[in-house]
Structures are given as C-alpha cells and as structure tokens.
C-alpha cells in the first residue's frame, strides 16, 4: 500500500504525543503497524519497549499478524495486547495473580443470583436483570462513582447498594477479581509504588493505542501514568465512530487529548480507501450535524459509484420482501452472499427477515444471536393462556404462570392438584365473593379465547383480560421501559396475523424455532452467506453491499435517546453503519410498525437531501404526500407529482432544504 501524505507524517512521527484522527477505511491498521516498523528500523527503538494496545484479543492478534507480514518474516518482540491483558501482566508480577483469579462468567452470575434470591427480588427475566446489574456495577467501578451518589436504573438504590457491597465481599473472600477490579488495582499500584511505576514506564517507552475513541476514564488514567515522563503516546481513532458509551467509553477523552497534552501533534487520515464517493459524501452529510466532534472532511479515493438508494415502504413485510429480491438479484449478477450485509439498530428487529431468508433458502450468518420472540417470558405467558383455553385438562403449571398476571390474588394453596379444577378453586374461596367473581371472569375469558384466531386472542388477552395493565405494573416495579414490554407483545401479535387457527400458528412457531437453532449451529461452516448484524457489531467490518433496515425515528435514533449526547451517539452509529459499505448502500424505512405510524429517521433527511442536485425524473419522498417524481425545476421552484394522491405541488428549494423532502434513488 502506498502511503499518502497524512499517513507518512503519522508513520514517521518519533517522540512525544500524537493524535491521529483516522476516518473510516483510512488505513489506520497499516499506519500503526508501519509506525511500529519505523520506530524499530529508523529510530533504533528496542522492540520490547513498544506497546501496541487494542480493545479486543482478536484485534490484537490481527494487528500482530499484519505487523509480522510487514516485517517480511521477522518477528520482533513488540507487545500487542488488550488493556486488560497489559494491566493483568502488571498485577501478575506485583501480586502473583493467575488466570484462575479472574472471575468466570458463571461464577459472577452465580454470585448475583444468590443475592437476588436473598433480597427476594421478583423478576420475570433473571438473565436480563443480571446483565443490567453487571453493567451498572461495572460503571460504578470504572467511573469511580461514590456508591451513595449512585441511583440504579434497575432496582431501588438501597437494594443496589447492598448487592454491590456484598458482591465485592464475595469476590474478596474467593480471592477473585473482575475486569474492572483489574483496572482499579493497577491504578492503585502505579500511583502508590514508585519503583513499580518506574519499572513499567521504562519497559514501555512507546505506546500506540488503536480505537482510542472507545477508551474509558480508568483506562486513560493508567495509560497517562505509564506514558510518563516522555509521553510517547500515539493515539489513533475516530471520534465520529465512538458508539460504546453504554459500556463506559468516553469520546470526550479523545476530544480533550490536546488539552491534556498541549504539545501533541495532530494528523488527519482523511482519505477513505473503502467506499465509493457517493457513500462517503452521504455519510459526511450525516455526521457533520454532530456538534461535539473534530471537524474533518473525508474524501473518497474511489470513483462516484452507484447512487445511495433510499427506499420507503408502508410495512416491514414490504421492506423485507424488497431486500430479499435485491439480494437474489445481486447474487444473480455474481456478487457473493458473503459480501452482503443487513444492518439494524437492535437485535430484535430482523425476526421477519430471518424468517423470509429461511423460506427462500438463502444462507445467512448472525453476528448477534437474534432473540426468539416466542421464547420471551411475555410470549410464554400468552401461550399459557391459550393452552388453558384450548385444553380440556387445565394444567397447574400453566395456571401458576398466569394466575396473577394481572393481579387476581390467587394463592398457590388453592391449586390442590396437577389438573386444575375451577370449581374446587371457587370452593376454596367460597367465603370471598369478590374472589369467586375473579375466578369466574378468568373462566369466561378462557372460553372466549378458545375459539378465537391467534391474533385476536393475543389482543384480547392484552386488553380485555388486562395483561397490559400487568406489564405496566411490572415495568414500574422494575423501573424499566413499559413501551419495550408492550412492543414485545405487539411483535408477538404481529407474528400471528397470517394464521387463522392455533394449529397452523404453533406449527409455524415450532418450525421457526427449529430453523433458527439449526442456522445458529451451522453458521460457522457457511462460507457464502448474508451477514445479519446490529450496527454496534458491524464496526470494523466492510461489505460490497449494505442494507440498513428500519431507518425510522424511535428506531434510529432509538426512542430511549433523549439528550443531545444520546442523539449524537445514535448519529455516530448510523454513520458507522453507512461506512461499512464499499460499493452499494441501501437505506430502508417504513410507514408503520405494529399499527403505529412512524416517521423517517432524521438521519435519512440529513443524508440524502441536496436541493441543488435534484433533477427532473428524480424520485422523492414527502412525509405527508409519500413518494413522487420531480417534474420540473425552475429558478427556486421545484414541481413534484405525488403518486398516491395523484396531485402536483410546487415547493421552494428552501422548503426542501428544511428536510421536508427526501431524495430517493433516481
């Protein structure tokens, strides 16, 4: 690879701090490995005095292999590793720690499960709660938040503080540490012990860090100590691709690097070697709307290429069917399926797409396991209602699952046998007329559900039975989003729409569940398959063709994103998704989801519209009038004919620039 001027300047940097802003596809790995080679061959630096840090073990191994290839067979003793690997090495020498001192996932889950049971926390999904709890404990540790000032988003502040303290006690008694402890202990060691600090500072005279935008505060604090006194700190990253704030990453650290190191040099790797000009320009239109960023203009090396496609559909079904047709078409033209990726904001979105790919026998790989909606606890509750309604023999386990969802104040003691007898339960409560009425209401509801179509039954359970009110109460108790729970119920209902009877619906569920398990099991052996991935998991990857699904408000940006900082992170995520594409990029949106109207994402507005580029014949989209065709452009006036309304409107260019009209594929 020939070096451009900016790369050459970064590679030949010798002493002192340097900030390298590396845009998508700008050759940052090449720059890091080439500079490492330069330090050894041109500056005479001993290889074992160079430390190269990445964020994942896989990235560290890839970086090392790329470096060895560059060295043409030589294998200098440069240290390539993750933050945790480097810090654990320091602790290993100081405290004699071994691998078995790092807590395993199953141990952590076991400790937290014991504490959940101790404090009798009522949960529908224990695994989800443990994952959320783990993230909160990590945040408190890595950001060194005073526990008395921290308020949990998942349980009461008092319960969280008790769990946090007792979890730490369990770790100490078992002589175990987690990854956050590793960082904190390393910091204490480097701050308190001068001899140890000086030893590691002299060992790693030159430090190079990849993906610096993803660093957290404690990682940065430790690196600053290790880099002293020479501060030969070479950081490479892109603030526009910082998308891990939920894990503790702080893009502000990169933005403030030159404040911490006033003598730092800055270089911008501003040539994109990956994507076509149209893709690079469209992505640039989006990201420039962020205000908290380094200003930079990324330029494409490649020619203009295909125009970015923006497609708008009424329903998700139409959206998915179009994507399938496009994939089949691409394959017929010689594009390998391995060069096609479909990206989405959350891993629950592609259920319908995965189902259709199975139907069309198109192989696919999932970088994130797609949660099976039919195995969600809400679905299991609904299915228990349906089983009770359909079966002559009512099974006790099914009734136990739903008898107080919603609250009926039924007791387990009232269920004497494995087969439920409602007359027996009513006798148990014979002195409480109000309880008998509740049981009779449940009997009536089950009789109604028995002969309904699946979709009608789910909606009846949601509204008439009162299951939605139960979800509202549970969301308030758990301090989680009620709308997320309702959306799961909506998705389940949507899955039932095409089925007229329970037999065909449950047959579909069994088939889908079996196929998804088989797909997950065999995907490692699939050489040529479409990739399904979240925007988060797509980072660092690239494909010839990329399809972004559901580019709608509430999806991207996500409905939980309310602050300016949240919106900017969502915009960075969309930017990352766009820049995965080398040759072809398609962005899809829908008008409705689960019978709810949706707006096209503001990021699509930012991406596509340029009034100066509109020409007669261009396809456009208007929020109110839907899709249409530009008929005429004269001076400041744009005339558009809209298909659905069969009406013609004249707009000013300033109106268009206000994001009321989006340019579609022409």
XYZ file of C-alpha atoms in Angstrom:
666
model
C 0.000 0.000 0.000
C 1.413 3.388 -0.990
C 1.438 5.938 1.806
C -0.391 9.228 1.376
C 0.976 12.454 2.847
C -1.015 12.239 6.111
C -0.130 8.576 6.660
C 3.525 9.299 6.022
C 3.507 12.100 8.578
C 1.917 9.834 11.202
C 4.231 6.889 10.473
C 7.403 8.990 10.675
C 6.439 10.641 13.975
C 9.121 9.897 16.549
C 8.906 11.337 20.049
C 6.135 12.988 22.042
C 2.342 12.680 21.875
C 0.417 12.476 18.619
C -3.322 12.421 17.877
C -4.209 10.573 14.671
C -7.804 11.085 13.505
C -8.492 8.080 11.296
C -11.727 8.193 9.301
C -13.478 5.027 8.036
C -11.375 2.987 5.622
C -8.390 5.314 6.051
C -5.767 2.609 6.698
C -5.286 3.023 10.438
C -4.004 -0.552 10.968
C -1.474 -0.006 8.181
C -0.445 3.277 9.824
C 0.015 1.730 13.299
C 1.992 -1.285 12.066
C 4.087 0.869 9.716
C 4.940 3.281 12.516
C 5.933 0.369 14.749
C 8.287 -0.798 11.995
C 9.594 2.769 11.566
C 10.388 3.076 15.296
C 12.437 -0.135 15.189
C 14.231 0.330 11.861
C 14.601 4.092 11.613
C 14.642 5.287 15.234
C 16.509 2.374 16.802
C 13.847 1.653 19.421
C 14.119 -1.783 21.045
C 11.034 -3.829 20.038
C 10.317 -4.923 23.627
C 9.985 -1.253 24.600
C 6.986 -0.804 22.277
C 3.428 -1.468 23.445
C 0.504 -1.631 20.983
C -2.942 -1.710 22.619
C -6.225 -2.726 21.025
C -9.663 -3.275 22.549
C -10.192 -6.951 21.707
C -7.999 -10.039 21.701
C -8.949 -10.734 18.066
C -7.887 -7.213 17.030
C -4.573 -7.611 18.877
C -3.831 -10.913 17.086
C -4.753 -9.417 13.707
C -2.566 -6.372 14.373
C 0.358 -8.612 15.324
C -0.019 -10.743 12.175
C -0.249 -7.627 9.971
C 2.931 -6.318 11.642
C 4.846 -9.583 11.124
C 3.798 -9.596 7.463
C 5.111 -6.051 7.124
C 8.408 -7.181 8.707
C 8.753 -9.837 5.958
C 9.290 -12.852 8.172
C 10.980 -11.190 11.151
C 9.060 -11.400 14.440
C 10.340 -8.598 16.705
C 9.285 -8.832 20.365
C 6.746 -5.984 20.309
C 3.926 -6.321 22.872
C 0.457 -6.455 21.265
C -2.423 -6.784 23.707
C -5.686 -5.519 25.124
C -5.908 -3.091 28.029
C -6.903 -5.952 30.325
C -4.050 -8.187 29.175
C -1.495 -5.426 29.765
C -2.857 -4.471 33.173
C -3.134 -8.098 34.257
C 0.548 -8.580 33.382
C 1.392 -5.726 35.748
C -0.740 -7.249 38.534
C 0.671 -10.721 37.907
C 4.211 -9.505 38.562
C 3.188 -7.493 41.636
C 0.730 -9.847 43.344
C 1.375 -13.248 41.780
C -2.154 -13.401 40.383
C -3.042 -16.184 37.962
C -5.761 -16.722 35.382
C -7.940 -18.535 37.925
C -8.083 -15.321 39.979
C -10.184 -13.675 37.257
C -13.856 -14.367 37.854
C -15.578 -16.502 35.234
C -18.976 -15.528 33.840
C -20.693 -18.487 35.505
C -19.192 -17.531 38.897
C -20.328 -13.911 38.544
C -23.834 -14.971 37.537
C -23.942 -17.420 40.469
C -22.918 -14.727 42.987
C -25.506 -12.269 41.696
C -28.230 -14.939 41.546
C -27.632 -15.729 45.230
C -28.017 -12.046 46.120
C -31.213 -11.717 44.036
C -32.698 -14.650 45.928
C -31.511 -13.265 49.268
C -33.305 -9.962 48.707
C -36.366 -11.674 47.157
C -36.359 -9.560 44.006
C -39.309 -10.629 41.839
C -38.211 -10.986 38.231
C -39.701 -12.235 35.001
C -36.333 -12.428 33.227
C -33.500 -13.076 35.666
C -30.791 -13.254 32.982
C -31.717 -9.818 31.639
C -31.679 -8.352 35.154
C -28.256 -9.892 35.898
C -26.845 -8.446 32.646
C -28.197 -4.981 33.519
C -26.895 -5.281 37.088
C -23.443 -6.314 35.855
C -23.294 -3.261 33.577
C -24.227 -0.958 36.462
C -21.629 -2.472 38.812
C -19.026 -2.044 36.069
C -19.999 1.600 35.560
C -19.734 2.407 39.276
C -16.263 0.849 39.387
C -14.792 2.131 36.107
C -16.034 5.682 36.630
C -15.211 5.536 40.354
C -18.648 6.806 41.322
C -19.330 7.240 45.029
C -21.858 4.497 45.787
C -24.004 6.773 47.943
C -24.468 9.068 44.943
C -25.459 6.314 42.504
C -29.102 5.502 41.744
C -29.790 2.259 39.933
C -31.970 2.170 36.829
C -32.975 -1.441 37.545
C -33.882 -1.646 41.223
C -34.118 0.547 44.303
C -30.982 2.462 45.300
C -30.909 0.691 48.676
C -31.079 -2.809 47.155
C -28.439 -1.972 44.540
C -26.015 -0.687 47.180
C -26.475 -3.825 49.277
C -25.932 -6.069 46.247
C -22.867 -4.057 45.177
C -21.203 -4.294 48.614
C -21.975 -7.979 49.089
C -20.835 -8.844 45.571
C -17.478 -7.196 46.354
C -17.276 -9.176 49.605
C -17.917 -12.437 47.743
C -15.120 -11.600 45.281
C -12.689 -10.805 48.091
C -13.472 -13.998 50.030
C -12.969 -16.109 46.908
C -9.768 -14.169 46.026
C -11.284 -13.230 42.693
C -11.220 -10.021 40.675
C -13.305 -8.878 37.724
C -12.068 -6.813 34.776
C -12.943 -3.512 36.438
C -11.063 -4.505 39.615
C -8.077 -5.217 37.394
C -8.036 -1.613 36.161
C -8.579 -0.127 39.623
C -5.922 -2.297 41.303
C -3.451 -1.448 38.562
C -4.125 2.249 39.077
C -3.548 1.975 42.848
C -0.321 0.049 42.233
C 1.072 2.590 39.761
C 0.097 5.577 41.910
C 1.335 4.222 45.262
C 4.557 2.378 44.378
C 7.245 4.457 42.684
C 9.607 1.538 41.901
C 6.859 -0.464 40.178
C 5.677 2.625 38.281
C 9.183 3.441 37.042
C 9.848 -0.165 36.013
C 6.806 -0.271 33.695
C 7.395 3.262 32.419
C 10.915 2.283 31.315
C 9.643 -1.023 29.887
C 7.061 0.636 27.621
C 8.742 3.764 26.260
C 6.453 3.971 23.216
C 2.721 3.341 23.488
C 0.405 3.097 20.470
C -3.368 2.783 21.013
C -5.919 1.730 18.400
C -9.634 2.710 18.547
C -8.811 5.370 21.142
C -12.337 6.811 20.919
C -13.558 3.774 22.908
C -11.358 4.355 25.961
C -12.874 4.833 29.433
C -11.630 7.033 32.250
C -9.728 4.462 34.341
C -8.010 3.027 31.238
C -6.925 6.526 30.274
C -5.702 7.373 33.785
C -3.467 4.280 33.790
C -2.113 4.933 30.302
C -1.206 8.508 31.218
C 0.858 7.204 34.127
C 2.589 4.533 32.007
C 3.467 7.074 29.290
C 5.345 9.393 31.681
C 7.763 11.088 31.606
C 8.425 11.038 27.827
C 4.721 10.884 26.851
C 5.457 8.986 23.655
C 1.758 8.363 23.312
C 0.483 7.719 19.793
C -3.317 7.505 19.774
C -5.346 6.506 16.732
C -9.121 6.656 16.452
C -12.163 8.414 15.101
C -14.408 10.419 17.412
C -17.137 10.057 14.757
C -17.126 6.285 15.361
C -17.432 6.322 19.146
C -20.532 4.165 19.775
C -19.888 2.416 23.091
C -20.916 4.979 25.677
C -23.190 2.354 27.258
C -20.027 0.343 28.065
C -18.319 3.316 29.665
C -16.453 4.643 26.606
C -15.974 8.406 26.775
C -15.401 10.163 23.444
C -14.750 13.361 25.420
C -11.360 11.890 26.403
C -10.214 11.899 22.791
C -11.719 15.337 22.237
C -9.765 16.623 25.264
C -6.460 14.907 24.432
C -4.827 18.091 23.146
C -5.852 19.872 26.346
C -4.067 17.186 28.383
C -1.087 17.242 26.002
C -0.777 20.804 24.624
C 2.347 19.876 22.630
C 0.602 16.973 20.855
C 0.788 16.907 17.084
C -2.393 16.189 15.131
C -2.783 14.471 11.784
C -5.997 13.574 9.966
C -6.157 10.442 7.810
C -8.822 11.885 5.575
C -8.801 9.565 2.554
C -11.328 6.720 2.519
C -9.894 3.715 0.624
C -13.013 1.599 1.200
C -16.168 3.261 -0.107
C -17.291 4.976 -3.302
C -17.602 8.746 -3.478
C -21.417 8.712 -3.229
C -21.311 6.690 0.004
C -18.547 8.830 1.534
C -20.415 12.051 0.677
C -23.752 10.816 2.033
C -22.108 9.701 5.291
C -20.364 13.067 5.516
C -23.700 14.907 5.177
C -24.968 12.977 8.213
C -22.029 13.228 10.611
C -21.441 16.954 10.081
C -24.691 17.514 12.017
C -22.922 16.483 15.223
C -21.534 19.462 17.110
C -19.218 17.686 19.583
C -16.547 16.437 17.191
C -13.293 17.236 15.437
C -14.028 18.966 12.132
C -12.798 16.887 9.210
C -13.649 16.335 5.554
C -13.244 12.731 4.421
C -12.506 12.255 0.725
C -13.036 9.131 -1.369
C -10.249 7.525 -3.379
C -12.746 5.536 -5.452
C -14.977 6.879 -8.228
C -18.557 8.100 -7.779
C -20.141 4.630 -7.884
C -23.829 3.735 -7.525
C -26.167 6.291 -6.035
C -27.189 5.572 -2.441
C -30.658 4.007 -2.526
C -33.275 5.335 -0.131
C -36.391 3.165 -0.095
C -39.606 3.834 1.786
C -42.219 1.124 2.380
C -45.602 1.020 4.018
C -44.896 -2.100 6.098
C -41.945 -4.150 7.324
C -43.207 -7.052 5.218
C -42.822 -4.969 2.038
C -39.398 -3.775 3.212
C -38.149 -7.309 3.844
C -39.520 -8.658 0.558
C -37.697 -5.868 -1.344
C -34.402 -6.638 0.444
C -34.783 -10.347 -0.390
C -35.383 -9.529 -4.071
C -32.321 -7.271 -4.126
C -30.119 -9.953 -2.530
C -31.297 -12.548 -5.059
C -30.651 -10.050 -7.855
C -27.146 -9.275 -6.581
C -26.321 -12.960 -6.351
C -27.511 -13.487 -9.932
C -25.092 -10.759 -11.045
C -22.153 -12.519 -9.397
C -21.970 -10.787 -6.006
C -21.055 -13.388 -3.340
C -23.545 -13.552 -0.463
C -20.571 -13.110 1.899
C -20.264 -9.570 0.504
C -23.818 -8.669 1.534
C -24.817 -7.427 4.998
C -28.117 -6.311 6.518
C -27.758 -3.914 9.453
C -30.271 -2.957 12.123
C -30.305 -0.926 15.336
C -31.377 -3.689 17.759
C -31.056 -7.462 17.584
C -34.819 -7.955 17.909
C -35.556 -6.296 14.541
C -34.638 -8.956 11.974
C -37.075 -11.729 13.033
C -39.187 -11.281 9.910
C -36.134 -11.029 7.650
C -34.586 -14.188 9.137
C -37.892 -15.988 8.639
C -38.036 -14.945 4.960
C -34.390 -15.877 4.349
C -35.196 -19.360 5.647
C -38.257 -19.538 3.368
C -36.208 -18.523 0.317
C -33.364 -20.869 1.286
C -30.840 -18.014 1.405
C -27.988 -18.881 3.823
C -27.221 -16.252 6.453
C -24.957 -15.657 9.439
C -25.886 -13.765 12.593
C -23.164 -11.789 14.359
C -25.624 -11.275 17.226
C -27.948 -14.057 18.288
C -31.448 -12.943 17.329
C -33.654 -13.406 20.399
C -36.521 -15.779 19.703
C -39.666 -13.754 20.376
C -41.566 -16.987 21.022
C -39.266 -17.833 23.954
C -39.659 -14.447 25.641
C -41.384 -14.639 29.039
C -44.241 -12.458 27.756
C -44.863 -14.918 24.912
C -44.735 -17.823 27.362
C -47.412 -16.091 29.459
C -49.651 -15.613 26.410
C -49.151 -19.227 25.305
C -50.095 -20.412 28.801
C -53.412 -18.539 28.494
C -54.021 -20.153 25.090
C -53.137 -23.654 26.331
C -55.505 -23.241 29.287
C -58.232 -22.081 26.910
C -57.813 -24.946 24.440
C -57.175 -27.865 26.754
C -59.949 -29.817 28.472
C -57.487 -30.633 31.264
C -56.087 -27.387 32.682
C -52.506 -27.967 33.794
C -51.460 -26.459 37.151
C -48.095 -25.188 35.838
C -49.874 -23.118 33.160
C -52.258 -21.567 35.672
C -49.400 -20.821 38.088
C -47.717 -18.908 35.290
C -50.614 -16.503 34.643
C -52.987 -16.632 37.596
C -51.756 -13.272 38.934
C -50.915 -11.680 35.612
C -52.908 -9.457 36.011
C -53.352 -9.479 39.781
C -56.174 -11.781 40.898
C -54.746 -12.506 44.355
C -54.967 -16.237 43.744
C -52.903 -18.398 46.093
C -50.868 -21.478 45.162
C -52.607 -23.227 48.047
C -55.887 -23.050 46.132
C -54.446 -25.324 43.438
C -54.658 -28.726 45.094
C -53.779 -30.990 42.152
C -51.797 -31.063 38.900
C -55.012 -30.811 36.890
C -56.878 -27.595 37.653
C -60.497 -27.782 38.803
C -62.034 -24.303 38.793
C -64.998 -25.476 40.889
C -62.547 -26.631 43.534
C -60.775 -23.260 43.470
C -64.107 -21.440 43.852
C -64.952 -23.628 46.866
C -61.589 -22.681 48.370
C -62.675 -19.014 48.180
C -66.387 -19.576 48.874
C -66.402 -17.087 51.742
C -64.941 -14.376 49.470
C -67.475 -13.454 46.788
C -65.099 -10.995 45.125
C -62.540 -13.774 44.625
C -65.154 -16.111 43.165
C -66.075 -13.351 40.694
C -62.441 -13.073 39.602
C -62.205 -16.823 39.018
C -65.451 -16.802 37.019
C -64.108 -13.899 34.952
C -60.965 -15.933 34.192
C -63.146 -18.916 33.161
C -65.168 -16.641 30.883
C -62.010 -15.179 29.313
C -60.587 -18.649 28.631
C -63.869 -19.694 26.995
C -63.692 -16.606 24.751
C -60.050 -17.214 23.801
C -60.694 -20.869 22.905
C -62.352 -20.170 19.558
C -60.525 -17.019 18.519
C -57.922 -16.638 15.791
C -54.371 -16.300 17.263
C -54.070 -12.556 16.585
C -57.481 -11.801 18.109
C -56.643 -13.961 21.147
C -53.393 -12.112 21.841
C -55.124 -8.733 21.604
C -57.974 -9.978 23.803
C -55.507 -11.139 26.484
C -53.694 -7.808 26.196
C -56.755 -5.581 26.578
C -59.847 -7.451 27.840
C -58.031 -9.806 30.206
C -55.831 -6.966 31.465
C -52.387 -8.366 30.695
C -51.213 -4.939 29.502
C -52.020 -3.454 32.923
C -49.885 -6.186 34.480
C -46.972 -5.194 32.211
C -47.389 -1.566 33.280
C -47.180 -2.543 36.962
C -44.177 -4.788 36.357
C -42.347 -2.046 34.407
C -42.926 0.402 37.268
C -41.683 -2.148 39.842
C -38.562 -2.997 37.816
C -38.016 0.632 36.770
C -37.799 -0.416 33.130
C -39.493 0.822 29.965
C -43.167 -0.095 29.734
C -43.128 0.628 26.000
C -40.418 -2.032 25.465
C -42.644 -4.662 27.072
C -45.690 -3.558 25.066
C -43.578 -3.663 21.904
C -42.684 -7.299 22.602
C -46.388 -8.050 22.924
C -47.046 -6.134 19.688
C -44.362 -8.127 17.881
C -45.892 -11.395 19.099
C -49.317 -10.268 17.876
C -47.834 -9.266 14.507
C -46.334 -12.748 14.130
C -49.838 -14.238 14.452
C -51.588 -12.085 11.856
C -51.243 -14.517 8.942
C -52.630 -17.543 10.825
C -56.336 -18.349 11.093
C -56.094 -21.115 13.702
C -53.880 -22.126 16.615
C -52.647 -25.320 14.928
C -51.017 -23.556 11.986
C -49.658 -20.776 14.229
C -47.963 -23.146 16.678
C -46.672 -25.247 13.799
C -45.049 -22.062 12.436
C -43.515 -21.323 15.857
C -42.002 -24.811 16.095
C -40.621 -24.600 12.558
C -39.134 -21.115 13.090
C -37.546 -22.096 16.433
C -36.034 -25.258 14.940
C -34.709 -23.435 11.862
C -33.111 -20.635 13.902
C -31.349 -23.147 16.173
C -30.051 -25.040 13.156
C -28.972 -21.804 11.478
C -27.034 -20.681 14.563
C -25.382 -24.110 14.871
C -24.265 -24.396 11.251
C -23.308 -20.786 10.521
C -19.602 -21.291 11.304
C -19.424 -23.670 8.376
C -21.182 -21.333 5.938
C -18.594 -19.985 3.527
C -21.003 -17.882 1.480
C -23.833 -16.332 3.467
C -25.538 -12.995 4.028
C -24.496 -11.325 7.300
C -27.178 -10.054 9.710
C -25.716 -7.732 12.324
C -26.530 -4.867 14.648
C -24.901 -1.529 13.935
C -22.791 -1.956 17.082
C -21.427 -5.337 15.971
C -20.775 -4.165 12.411
C -17.988 -1.816 13.490
C -14.679 -2.706 11.884
C -16.311 -4.760 9.128
C -16.920 -3.981 5.450
C -19.031 -5.411 2.633
C -19.683 -4.668 -1.036
C -23.429 -4.232 -0.372
C -25.065 -2.984 2.818
C -28.786 -2.689 3.599
C -29.871 -0.637 6.632
C -33.336 -1.615 7.867
C -35.969 0.471 9.679
C -34.314 3.881 9.385
C -37.134 5.463 11.357
C -37.499 7.788 14.310
C -37.720 5.720 17.538
C -35.572 3.030 15.905
C -32.542 5.111 14.890
C -32.311 7.376 16.803
C -33.678 4.955 19.378
C -36.662 6.090 21.419
C -34.557 5.915 24.606
C -32.206 8.555 23.214
C -33.452 11.846 24.586
C -30.450 14.030 25.402
C -28.282 15.818 22.830
C -25.408 13.473 23.725
C -27.659 10.447 23.107
C -28.729 11.736 19.696
C -25.123 12.419 18.693
C -24.152 8.860 19.658
C -27.064 7.494 17.594
C -25.922 9.609 14.655
C -22.398 8.196 15.016
C -23.908 4.709 14.967
C -25.770 5.460 11.739
C -22.534 6.862 10.294
C -20.687 3.664 11.227
C -23.444 1.597 9.564
C -23.260 3.644 6.343
C -19.482 3.433 6.110
C -19.478 -0.383 6.208
C -20.466 -0.304 2.502
C -17.825 -0.404 -0.206
C -19.902 -0.221 -3.410
C -23.638 -0.205 -2.705
C -25.669 1.217 0.157
C -29.441 0.951 0.594
C -31.328 2.624 3.443
C -34.886 1.451 4.104
C -37.674 2.949 6.196
C -41.313 2.045 6.826
C -44.536 3.972 7.399
C -45.867 1.805 10.210
C -44.798 -0.789 12.730
C -47.287 -2.759 14.808
C -50.103 -0.496 13.545
C -48.256 2.590 14.739
C -47.273 5.359 12.311
C -43.560 6.054 12.062
C -41.552 8.955 10.674
C -38.469 8.559 8.535
C -35.296 8.978 10.599
C -33.870 12.483 10.750
C -30.551 10.890 9.731
C -32.038 9.905 6.375
C -33.088 13.525 5.909
C -29.567 14.671 6.698
C -28.027 12.059 4.449
C -29.916 12.378 1.238
C -31.245 15.789 0.571
C -29.324 18.246 -1.540
C -31.729 20.569 -3.389
C -29.029 21.629 -5.821
C -28.653 18.046 -7.105
C -32.349 17.432 -7.812
C -33.209 16.915 -11.462
C -36.450 16.206 -13.368
C -37.193 12.484 -13.051
C -35.728 12.164 -9.529
C -37.856 10.144 -7.135
C -38.567 11.949 -3.859
C -40.380 11.280 -0.612
C -42.543 13.696 1.396
C -43.762 12.843 4.896
C -47.354 13.851 4.126
C -47.712 13.053 0.423
C -45.404 9.992 0.300
C -43.427 9.180 -2.878
C -43.427 11.239 -6.041
C -41.454 12.363 -9.092
C -39.772 15.710 -9.775
C -41.410 17.102 -12.939
C -39.805 20.495 -13.296
C -37.196 22.771 -11.700
C -37.260 26.491 -12.496
C -35.327 29.089 -10.529
C -36.207 28.485 -6.867
C -39.271 26.320 -7.599
C -39.465 22.507 -7.646
C -42.594 20.847 -9.096
C -43.414 17.341 -7.795
C -46.161 14.893 -8.817
C -47.179 12.529 -5.975
C -48.291 9.012 -6.900
C -50.796 8.187 -4.149
C -52.696 11.464 -4.071
C -52.283 11.996 -7.832
C -51.633 15.673 -7.121
C -48.916 18.104 -8.164
C -47.267 20.529 -5.733
C -44.730 23.294 -6.199
C -42.107 23.764 -3.455
C -39.367 26.293 -2.893
C -35.812 24.977 -2.556
C -35.625 26.454 0.944
C -38.658 24.355 1.917
C -36.887 21.254 0.613
C -33.665 22.082 2.437
C -35.735 22.198 5.622
C -35.866 18.404 5.277
C -39.492 18.159 4.169
C -38.492 16.288 1.029
C -36.058 13.397 0.719
C -34.391 12.387 -2.484
C -34.880 8.705 -3.274
C -32.993 6.625 -5.811
C -33.369 8.324 -9.164
